[in-house]
Amino acid sequence: MQLNDHWRKIVKTLIFAFLCTEMQTTYTHRDLAAKRGIGLAEMDAIAAENGKEGFQLKMVAPHQASIRLLTLERDYFGKGHICSGALVAPSVVLTVTSCIFSQVKKSYYHPSELRVVLGSPQRFAPNEQALVFGVTHIHQPPKDLALAILMLDKDVPENLPYIQAIGLPTPGATSILDSDHHNLLQINTWGYDGDIRELHDLVTLNATHTSCHQHQSKSPRICVQPKTSTTFVAGFTWMPVPR
């Protein structure tokens, strides 16, 4: 009996030490991520219906999706991020073909290898509003579109102010790039800052449509010029959002 009690104490001690280590790793990484980030995610204090004040996440881009690799995401929240996407329907995320292609394996990822995070403007810090989805299918339209359509394992709940699908143009409608609003565009990204450090907070940049060189062997490109100095390039999956 004494021997069994002794082993129980050892096991409890090991479990406690493990939990402490995990907690320390999590908070240490959050501190590091905060230092890497530019600014803070927008948080607005909104009066609740019952008159009490509460904080509710106000997403600048509620359609923004973070596509992540499950194997890396298991280490800590945000490590698995490989690219962004856009929620276009309750269970449909649109992204670029290159996002789902593994340069290491020289093949496309299987749906089971991916996870999609919605409602989280901070890459490395989970919040109560964030939802994580599995991917059941990946559909690739004709290669000249350079698109990838990810089908989520369930629908996004309705009436969530911090997670909303972006509206797609109707057939025959004038493209915003050909309209009077072509200079009122926005780019949402985590990406990297000027020192090539991963961004913690989702950044929104004002941009304008500009011309760029087209590669005959590659998909047509749409180029935009931010109101700063760097030119961003994207395929047809880049979706301008009028302000």
C-alpha positions as protocol buffer text, in pm:
chain_id: "A"
residue {
  index: 1
  type: MET
  ca { x: 0 y: 0 z: 0 }
}
residue {
  index: 2
  type: GLN
  ca { x: 280 y: 238 z: 90 }
}
residue {
  index: 3
  type: LEU
  ca { x: 453 y: 166 z: -239 }
}
residue {
  index: 4
  type: ASN
  ca { x: 134 y: 236 z: -437 }
}
residue {
  index: 5
  type: ASP
  ca { x: 82 y: 564 z: -251 }
}
residue {
  index: 6
  type: HIS
  ca { x: 440 y: 658 z: -325 }
}
residue {
  index: 7
  type: TRP
  ca { x: 393 y: 601 z: -699 }
}
residue {
  index: 8
  type: ARG
  ca { x: 66 y: 795 z: -696 }
}
residue {
  index: 9
  type: LYS
  ca { x: 246 y: 1093 z: -547 }
}
residue {
  index: 10
  type: ILE
  ca { x: 517 y: 1069 z: -812 }
}
residue {
  index: 11
  type: VAL
  ca { x: 261 y: 1053 z: -1093 }
}
residue {
  index: 12
  type: LYS
  ca { x: 68 y: 1351 z: -952 }
}
residue {
  index: 13
  type: THR
  ca { x: 391 y: 1549 z: -924 }
}
residue {
  index: 14
  type: LEU
  ca { x: 483 y: 1473 z: -1285 }
}
residue {
  index: 15
  type: ILE
  ca { x: 136 y: 1572 z: -1408 }
}
residue {
  index: 16
  type: PHE
  ca { x: 149 y: 1897 z: -1212 }
}
residue {
  index: 17
  type: ALA
  ca { x: 496 y: 1977 z: -1349 }
}
residue {
  index: 18
  type: PHE
  ca { x: 379 y: 1905 z: -1703 }
}
residue {
  index: 19
  type: LEU
  ca { x: 78 y: 2137 z: -1669 }
}
residue {
  index: 20
  type: CYS
  ca { x: 295 y: 2415 z: -1528 }
}
residue {
  index: 21
  type: THR
  ca { x: 536 y: 2378 z: -1820 }
}
residue {
  index: 22
  type: GLU
  ca { x: 252 y: 2394 z: -2073 }
}
residue {
  index: 23
  type: MET
  ca { x: 108 y: 2707 z: -1913 }
}
residue {
  index: 24
  type: GLN
  ca { x: 448 y: 2875 z: -1901 }
}
residue {
  index: 25
  type: THR
  ca { x: 508 y: 2795 z: -2270 }
}
residue {
  index: 26
  type: THR
  ca { x: 171 y: 2937 z: -2368 }
}
residue {
  index: 27
  type: TYR
  ca { x: 206 y: 3268 z: -2187 }
}
residue {
  index: 28
  type: THR
  ca { x: 571 y: 3311 z: -2284 }
}
residue {
  index: 29
  type: HIS
  ca { x: 478 y: 3268 z: -2649 }
}
residue {
  index: 30
  type: ARG
  ca { x: 191 y: 3512 z: -2618 }
}
residue {
  index: 31
  type: ASP
  ca { x: 429 y: 3774 z: -2481 }
}
residue {
  index: 32
  type: LEU
  ca { x: 666 y: 3711 z: -2770 }
}
residue {
  index: 33
  type: ALA
  ca { x: 384 y: 3729 z: -3021 }
}
residue {
  index: 34
  type: ALA
  ca { x: 263 y: 4056 z: -2876 }
}
residue {
  index: 35
  type: LYS
  ca { x: 609 y: 4206 z: -2924 }
}
residue {
  index: 36
  type: ARG
  ca { x: 609 y: 4091 z: -3286 }
}
residue {
  index: 37
  type: GLY
  ca { x: 270 y: 4238 z: -3363 }
}
residue {
  index: 38
  type: ILE
  ca { x: 198 y: 4582 z: -3504 }
}
residue {
  index: 39
  type: GLY
  ca { x: -61 y: 4755 z: -3291 }
}
residue {
  index: 40
  type: LEU
  ca { x: -355 y: 4578 z: -3129 }
}
residue {
  index: 41
  type: ALA
  ca { x: -664 y: 4416 z: -3272 }
}
residue {
  index: 42
  type: GLU
  ca { x: -961 y: 4650 z: -3264 }
}
residue {
  index: 43
  type: MET
  ca { x: -1174 y: 4596 z: -2956 }
}
residue {
  index: 44
  type: ASP
  ca { x: -1484 y: 4807 z: -2894 }
}
residue {
  index: 45
  type: ALA
  ca { x: -1674 y: 4840 z: -2569 }
}
residue {
  index: 46
  type: ILE
  ca { x: -2038 y: 4783 z: -2659 }
}
residue {
  index: 47
  type: ALA
  ca { x: -2328 y: 4829 z: -2421 }
}
residue {
  index: 48
  type: ALA
  ca { x: -2519 y: 4505 z: -2380 }
}
residue {
  index: 49
  type: GLU
  ca { x: -2896 y: 4491 z: -2419 }
}
residue {
  index: 50
  type: ASN
  ca { x: -2944 y: 4460 z: -2045 }
}
residue {
  index: 51
  type: GLY
  ca { x: -2762 y: 4787 z: -1988 }
}
residue {
  index: 52
  type: LYS
  ca { x: -2437 y: 4634 z: -1865 }
}
residue {
  index: 53
  type: GLU
  ca { x: -2116 y: 4717 z: -2041 }
}
residue {
  index: 54
  type: GLY
  ca { x: -1926 y: 4437 z: -2208 }
}
residue {
  index: 55
  type: PHE
  ca { x: -1648 y: 4390 z: -2457 }
}
residue {
  index: 56
  type: GLN
  ca { x: -1732 y: 4243 z: -2793 }
}
residue {
  index: 57
  type: LEU
  ca { x: -1489 y: 4172 z: -3072 }
}
residue {
  index: 58
  type: LYS
  ca { x: -1529 y: 4402 z: -3369 }
}
residue {
  index: 59
  type: MET
  ca { x: -1363 y: 4240 z: -3667 }
}
residue {
  index: 60
  type: VAL
  ca { x: -1234 y: 4470 z: -3939 }
}
residue {
  index: 61
  type: ALA
  ca { x: -1259 y: 4176 z: -4180 }
}
residue {
  index: 62
  type: PRO
  ca { x: -1513 y: 3925 z: -4042 }
}
residue {
  index: 63
  type: HIS
  ca { x: -1466 y: 3709 z: -4352 }
}
residue {
  index: 64
  type: GLN
  ca { x: -1093 y: 3662 z: -4286 }
}
residue {
  index: 65
  type: ALA
  ca { x: -987 y: 3298 z: -4245 }
}
residue {
  index: 66
  type: SER
  ca { x: -659 y: 3158 z: -4120 }
}
residue {
  index: 67
  type: ILE
  ca { x: -572 y: 2829 z: -4291 }
}
residue {
  index: 68
  type: ARG
  ca { x: -344 y: 2615 z: -4079 }
}
residue {
  index: 69
  type: LEU
  ca { x: -155 y: 2286 z: -4079 }
}
residue {
  index: 70
  type: LEU
  ca { x: -279 y: 2058 z: -3804 }
}
residue {
  index: 71
  type: THR
  ca { x: 63 y: 1903 z: -3734 }
}
residue {
  index: 72
  type: LEU
  ca { x: 216 y: 2244 z: -3659 }
}
residue {
  index: 73
  type: GLU
  ca { x: -90 y: 2384 z: -3487 }
}
residue {
  index: 74
  type: ARG
  ca { x: -65 y: 2112 z: -3224 }
}
residue {
  index: 75
  type: ASP
  ca { x: 253 y: 2277 z: -3092 }
}
residue {
  index: 76
  type: TYR
  ca { x: 80 y: 2606 z: -3014 }
}
residue {
  index: 77
  type: PHE
  ca { x: -200 y: 2824 z: -3146 }
}
residue {
  index: 78
  type: GLY
  ca { x: -92 y: 3011 z: -3458 }
}
residue {
  index: 79
  type: LYS
  ca { x: 218 y: 2813 z: -3549 }
}
residue {
  index: 80
  type: GLY
  ca { x: 29 y: 2622 z: -3818 }
}
residue {
  index: 81
  type: HIS
  ca { x: -83 y: 2932 z: -4012 }
}
residue {
  index: 82
  type: ILE
  ca { x: 19 y: 2896 z: -4377 }
}
residue {
  index: 83
  type: CYS
  ca { x: -203 y: 3146 z: -4556 }
}
residue {
  index: 84
  type: SER
  ca { x: -527 y: 3342 z: -4549 }
}
residue {
  index: 85
  type: GLY
  ca { x: -863 y: 3282 z: -4709 }
}
residue {
  index: 86
  type: ALA
  ca { x: -1209 y: 3434 z: -4725 }
}
residue {
  index: 87
  type: LEU
  ca { x: -1537 y: 3292 z: -4600 }
}
residue {
  index: 88
  type: VAL
  ca { x: -1778 y: 3318 z: -4895 }
}
residue {
  index: 89
  type: ALA
  ca { x: -2060 y: 3094 z: -4767 }
}
residue {
  index: 90
  type: PRO
  ca { x: -2156 y: 2930 z: -4434 }
}
residue {
  index: 91
  type: SER
  ca { x: -1921 y: 2636 z: -4498 }
}
residue {
  index: 92
  type: VAL
  ca { x: -1704 y: 2754 z: -4789 }
}
residue {
  index: 93
  type: VAL
  ca { x: -1362 y: 2924 z: -4775 }
}
residue {
  index: 94
  type: LEU
  ca { x: -1189 y: 3059 z: -5085 }
}
residue {
  index: 95
  type: THR
  ca { x: -810 y: 3073 z: -5109 }
}
residue {
  index: 96
  type: VAL
  ca { x: -527 y: 3037 z: -5359 }
}
residue {
  index: 97
  type: THR
  ca { x: -403 y: 2708 z: -5500 }
}
residue {
  index: 98
  type: SER
  ca { x: -50 y: 2765 z: -5372 }
}
residue {
  index: 99
  type: CYS
  ca { x: -188 y: 2767 z: -5017 }
}
residue {
  index: 100
  type: ILE
  ca { x: -278 y: 2399 z: -5026 }
}
residue {
  index: 101
  type: PHE
  ca { x: 38 y: 2282 z: -5203 }
}
residue {
  index: 102
  type: SER
  ca { x: 323 y: 2145 z: -4994 }
}
residue {
  index: 103
  type: GLN
  ca { x: 661 y: 2253 z: -5128 }
}
residue {
  index: 104
  type: VAL
  ca { x: 821 y: 1986 z: -4911 }
}
residue {
  index: 105
  type: LYS
  ca { x: 616 y: 1690 z: -5034 }
}
residue {
  index: 106
  type: LYS
  ca { x: 559 y: 1839 z: -5381 }
}
residue {
  index: 107
  type: SER
  ca { x: 194 y: 1747 z: -5355 }
}
residue {
  index: 108
  type: TYR
  ca { x: -134 y: 1895 z: -5236 }
}
residue {
  index: 109
  type: TYR
  ca { x: -239 y: 1869 z: -4874 }
}
residue {
  index: 110
  type: HIS
  ca { x: -512 y: 1625 z: -4780 }
}
residue {
  index: 111
  type: PRO
  ca { x: -821 y: 1794 z: -4629 }
}
residue {
  index: 112
  type: SER
  ca { x: -757 y: 1614 z: -4299 }
}
residue {
  index: 113
  type: GLU
  ca { x: -421 y: 1796 z: -4268 }
}
residue {
  index: 114
  type: LEU
  ca { x: -585 y: 2140 z: -4258 }
}
residue {
  index: 115
  type: ARG
  ca { x: -777 y: 2347 z: -4006 }
}
residue {
  index: 116
  type: VAL
  ca { x: -955 y: 2680 z: -4062 }
}
residue {
  index: 117
  type: VAL
  ca { x: -975 y: 2944 z: -3788 }
}
residue {
  index: 118
  type: LEU
  ca { x: -1240 y: 3217 z: -3814 }
}
residue {
  index: 119
  type: GLY
  ca { x: -1315 y: 3513 z: -3590 }
}
residue {
  index: 120
  type: SER
  ca { x: -960 y: 3555 z: -3458 }
}
residue {
  index: 121
  type: PRO
  ca { x: -780 y: 3877 z: -3563 }
}
residue {
  index: 122
  type: GLN
  ca { x: -479 y: 3774 z: -3356 }
}
residue {
  index: 123
  type: ARG
  ca { x: -280 y: 3492 z: -3509 }
}
residue {
  index: 124
  type: PHE
  ca { x: -116 y: 3363 z: -3192 }
}
residue {
  index: 125
  type: ALA
  ca { x: -378 y: 3433 z: -2924 }
}
residue {
  index: 126
  type: PRO
  ca { x: -707 y: 3241 z: -2920 }
}
residue {
  index: 127
  type: ASN
  ca { x: -1018 y: 3422 z: -2801 }
}
residue {
  index: 128
  type: GLU
  ca { x: -1372 y: 3328 z: -2706 }
}
residue {
  index: 129
  type: GLN
  ca { x: -1510 y: 3439 z: -3043 }
}
residue {
  index: 130
  type: ALA
  ca { x: -1276 y: 3225 z: -3253 }
}
residue {
  index: 131
  type: LEU
  ca { x: -1408 y: 2907 z: -3413 }
}
residue {
  index: 132
  type: VAL
  ca { x: -1196 y: 2622 z: -3552 }
}
residue {
  index: 133
  type: PHE
  ca { x: -1321 y: 2405 z: -3837 }
}
residue {
  index: 134
  type: GLY
  ca { x: -1199 y: 2092 z: -4008 }
}
residue {
  index: 135
  type: VAL
  ca { x: -1185 y: 2060 z: -4387 }
}
residue {
  index: 136
  type: THR
  ca { x: -1378 y: 1780 z: -4558 }
}
residue {
  index: 137
  type: HIS
  ca { x: -1313 y: 1852 z: -4925 }
}
residue {
  index: 138
  type: ILE
  ca { x: -1085 y: 2066 z: -5141 }
}
residue {
  index: 139
  type: HIS
  ca { x: -1209 y: 2165 z: -5486 }
}
residue {
  index: 140
  type: GLN
  ca { x: -979 y: 2312 z: -5747 }
}
residue {
  index: 141
  type: PRO
  ca { x: -1140 y: 2495 z: -6041 }
}
residue {
  index: 142
  type: PRO
  ca { x: -954 y: 2520 z: -6375 }
}
residue {
  index: 143
  type: LYS
  ca { x: -585 y: 2592 z: -6323 }
}
residue {
  index: 144
  type: ASP
  ca { x: -602 y: 2930 z: -6498 }
}
residue {
  index: 145
  type: LEU
  ca { x: -803 y: 3061 z: -6201 }
}
residue {
  index: 146
  type: ALA
  ca { x: -545 y: 2953 z: -5939 }
}
residue {
  index: 147
  type: LEU
  ca { x: -825 y: 2903 z: -5688 }
}
residue {
  index: 148
  type: ALA
  ca { x: -889 y: 2650 z: -5414 }
}
residue {
  index: 149
  type: ILE
  ca { x: -1228 y: 2603 z: -5248 }
}
residue {
  index: 150
  type: LEU
  ca { x: -1227 y: 2452 z: -4899 }
}
residue {
  index: 151
  type: MET
  ca { x: -1543 y: 2288 z: -4767 }
}
residue {
  index: 152
  type: LEU
  ca { x: -1569 y: 2310 z: -4389 }
}
residue {
  index: 153
  type: ASP
  ca { x: -1691 y: 2023 z: -4174 }
}
residue {
  index: 154
  type: LYS
  ca { x: -1988 y: 2230 z: -4055 }
}
residue {
  index: 155
  type: ASP
  ca { x: -2165 y: 2558 z: -4120 }
}
residue {
  index: 156
  type: VAL
  ca { x: -2069 y: 2877 z: -3942 }
}
residue {
  index: 157
  type: PRO
  ca { x: -2351 y: 2969 z: -3702 }
}
residue {
  index: 158
  type: GLU
  ca { x: -2576 y: 3248 z: -3824 }
}
residue {
  index: 159
  type: ASN
  ca { x: -2588 y: 3602 z: -3686 }
}
residue {
  index: 160
  type: LEU
  ca { x: -2229 y: 3614 z: -3561 }
}
residue {
  index: 161
  type: PRO
  ca { x: -2111 y: 3978 z: -3590 }
}
residue {
  index: 162
  type: TYR
  ca { x: -1746 y: 3874 z: -3582 }
}
residue {
  index: 163
  type: ILE
  ca { x: -1771 y: 3597 z: -3847 }
}
residue {
  index: 164
  type: GLN
  ca { x: -1949 y: 3685 z: -4170 }
}
residue {
  index: 165
  type: ALA
  ca { x: -1917 y: 3570 z: -4529 }
}
residue {
  index: 166
  type: ILE
  ca { x: -1799 y: 3828 z: -4779 }
}
residue {
  index: 167
  type: GLY
  ca { x: -2039 y: 3908 z: -5062 }
}
residue {
  index: 168
  type: LEU
  ca { x: -1937 y: 3783 z: -5405 }
}
residue {
  index: 169
  type: PRO
  ca { x: -2028 y: 3974 z: -5724 }
}
residue {
  index: 170
  type: THR
  ca { x: -2333 y: 3857 z: -5913 }
}
residue {
  index: 171
  type: PRO
  ca { x: -2291 y: 3730 z: -6273 }
}
residue {
  index: 172
  type: GLY
  ca { x: -2278 y: 4020 z: -6516 }
}
residue {
  index: 173
  type: ALA
  ca { x: -2212 y: 4279 z: -6248 }
}
residue {
  index: 174
  type: THR
  ca { x: -1943 y: 4541 z: -6306 }
}
residue {
  index: 175
  type: SER
  ca { x: -1615 y: 4449 z: -6141 }
}
residue {
  index: 176
  type: ILE
  ca { x: -1513 y: 4685 z: -5865 }
}
residue {
  index: 177
  type: LEU
  ca { x: -1178 y: 4715 z: -6043 }
}
residue {
  index: 178
  type: ASP
  ca { x: -1365 y: 4875 z: -6335 }
}
residue {
  index: 179
  type: SER
  ca { x: -1587 y: 5095 z: -6119 }
}
residue {
  index: 180
  type: ASP
  ca { x: -1541 y: 5433 z: -5957 }
}
residue {
  index: 181
  type: HIS
  ca { x: -1435 y: 5258 z: -5635 }
}
residue {
  index: 182
  type: HIS
  ca { x: -1118 y: 5099 z: -5775 }
}
residue {
  index: 183
  type: ASN
  ca { x: -910 y: 5334 z: -5560 }
}
residue {
  index: 184
  type: LEU
  ca { x: -1097 y: 5245 z: -5241 }
}
residue {
  index: 185
  type: LEU
  ca { x: -962 y: 4897 z: -5178 }
}
residue {
  index: 186
  type: GLN
  ca { x: -834 y: 4717 z: -4871 }
}
residue {
  index: 187
  type: ILE
  ca { x: -586 y: 4436 z: -4807 }
}
residue {
  index: 188
  type: ASN
  ca { x: -613 y: 4227 z: -4491 }
}
residue {
  index: 189
  type: THR
  ca { x: -310 y: 4020 z: -4393 }
}
residue {
  index: 190
  type: TRP
  ca { x: -103 y: 3875 z: -4113 }
}
residue {
  index: 191
  type: GLY
  ca { x: 208 y: 3833 z: -4325 }
}
residue {
  index: 192
  type: TYR
  ca { x: 537 y: 3992 z: -4216 }
}
residue {
  index: 193
  type: ASP
  ca { x: 653 y: 4337 z: -4114 }
}
residue {
  index: 194
  type: GLY
  ca { x: 948 y: 4530 z: -4254 }
}
residue {
  index: 195
  type: ASP
  ca { x: 1190 y: 4326 z: -4044 }
}
residue {
  index: 196
  type: ILE
  ca { x: 1048 y: 3996 z: -4177 }
}
residue {
  index: 197
  type: ARG
  ca { x: 881 y: 3919 z: -3845 }
}
residue {
  index: 198
  type: GLU
  ca { x: 551 y: 3735 z: -3836 }
}
residue {
  index: 199
  type: LEU
  ca { x: 261 y: 3965 z: -3756 }
}
residue {
  index: 200
  type: HIS
  ca { x: 48 y: 3886 z: -3453 }
}
residue {
  index: 201
  type: ASP
  ca { x: -243 y: 4119 z: -3532 }
}
residue {
  index: 202
  type: LEU
  ca { x: -441 y: 4126 z: -3854 }
}
residue {
  index: 203
  type: VAL
  ca { x: -337 y: 4436 z: -4048 }
}
residue {
  index: 204
  type: THR
  ca { x: -564 y: 4628 z: -4285 }
}
residue {
  index: 205
  type: LEU
  ca { x: -400 y: 4835 z: -4559 }
}
residue {
  index: 206
  type: ASN
  ca { x: -573 y: 5083 z: -4790 }
}
residue {
  index: 207
  type: ALA
  ca { x: -477 y: 5019 z: -5151 }
}
residue {
  index: 208
  type: THR
  ca { x: -545 y: 5114 z: -5510 }
}
residue {
  index: 209
  type: HIS
  ca { x: -560 y: 4901 z: -5825 }
}
residue {
  index: 210
  type: THR
  ca { x: -252 y: 4928 z: -6045 }
}
residue {
  index: 211
  type: SER
  ca { x: -115 y: 4758 z: -6355 }
}
residue {
  index: 212
  type: CYS
  ca { x: 148 y: 4486 z: -6340 }
}
residue {
  index: 213
  type: HIS
  ca { x: 337 y: 4252 z: -6567 }
}
residue {
  index: 214
  type: GLN
  ca { x: 152 y: 3934 z: -6662 }
}
residue {
  index: 215
  type: HIS
  ca { x: 335 y: 3602 z: -6690 }
}
residue {
  index: 216
  type: GLN
  ca { x: 214 y: 3402 z: -6989 }
}
residue {
  index: 217
  type: SER
  ca { x: 285 y: 3071 z: -6816 }
}
residue {
  index: 218
  type: LYS
  ca { x: 102 y: 3164 z: -6496 }
}
residue {
  index: 219
  type: SER
  ca { x: -246 y: 3266 z: -6393 }
}
residue {
  index: 220
  type: PRO
  ca { x: -348 y: 3628 z: -6457 }
}
residue {
  index: 221
  type: ARG
  ca { x: -254 y: 3857 z: -6173 }
}
residue {
  index: 222
  type: ILE
  ca { x: -421 y: 4151 z: -6004 }
}
residue {
  index: 223
  type: CYS
  ca { x: -183 y: 4402 z: -5850 }
}
residue {
  index: 224
  type: VAL
  ca { x: -260 y: 4664 z: -5591 }
}
residue {
  index: 225
  type: GLN
  ca { x: -49 y: 4945 z: -5452 }
}
residue {
  index: 226
  type: PRO
  ca { x: -90 y: 5013 z: -5078 }
}
residue {
  index: 227
  type: LYS
  ca { x: -93 y: 5374 z: -4961 }
}
residue {
  index: 228
  type: THR
  ca { x: 260 y: 5304 z: -4828 }
}
residue {
  index: 229
  type: SER
  ca { x: 531 y: 5195 z: -5071 }
}
residue {
  index: 230
  type: THR
  ca { x: 528 y: 4819 z: -5125 }
}
residue {
  index: 231
  type: THR
  ca { x: 339 y: 4653 z: -5408 }
}
residue {
  index: 232
  type: PHE
  ca { x: 135 y: 4346 z: -5318 }
}
residue {
  index: 233
  type: VAL
  ca { x: 62 y: 4084 z: -5581 }
}
residue {
  index: 234
  type: ALA
  ca { x: -218 y: 3830 z: -5576 }
}
residue {
  index: 235
  type: GLY
  ca { x: -404 y: 3595 z: -5805 }
}
residue {
  index: 236
  type: PHE
  ca { x: -772 y: 3602 z: -5883 }
}
residue {
  index: 237
  type: THR
  ca { x: -855 y: 3506 z: -5527 }
}
residue {
  index: 238
  type: TRP
  ca { x: -768 y: 3853 z: -5406 }
}
residue {
  index: 239
  type: MET
  ca { x: -1100 y: 4020 z: -5331 }
}
residue {
  index: 240
  type: PRO
  ca { x: -1117 y: 4399 z: -5306 }
}
residue {
  index: 241
  type: VAL
  ca { x: -1335 y: 4538 z: -5032 }
}
residue {
  index: 242
  type: PRO
  ca { x: -1473 y: 4888 z: -5086 }
}
residue {
  index: 243
  type: ARG
  ca { x: -1458 y: 5110 z: -4780 }
}
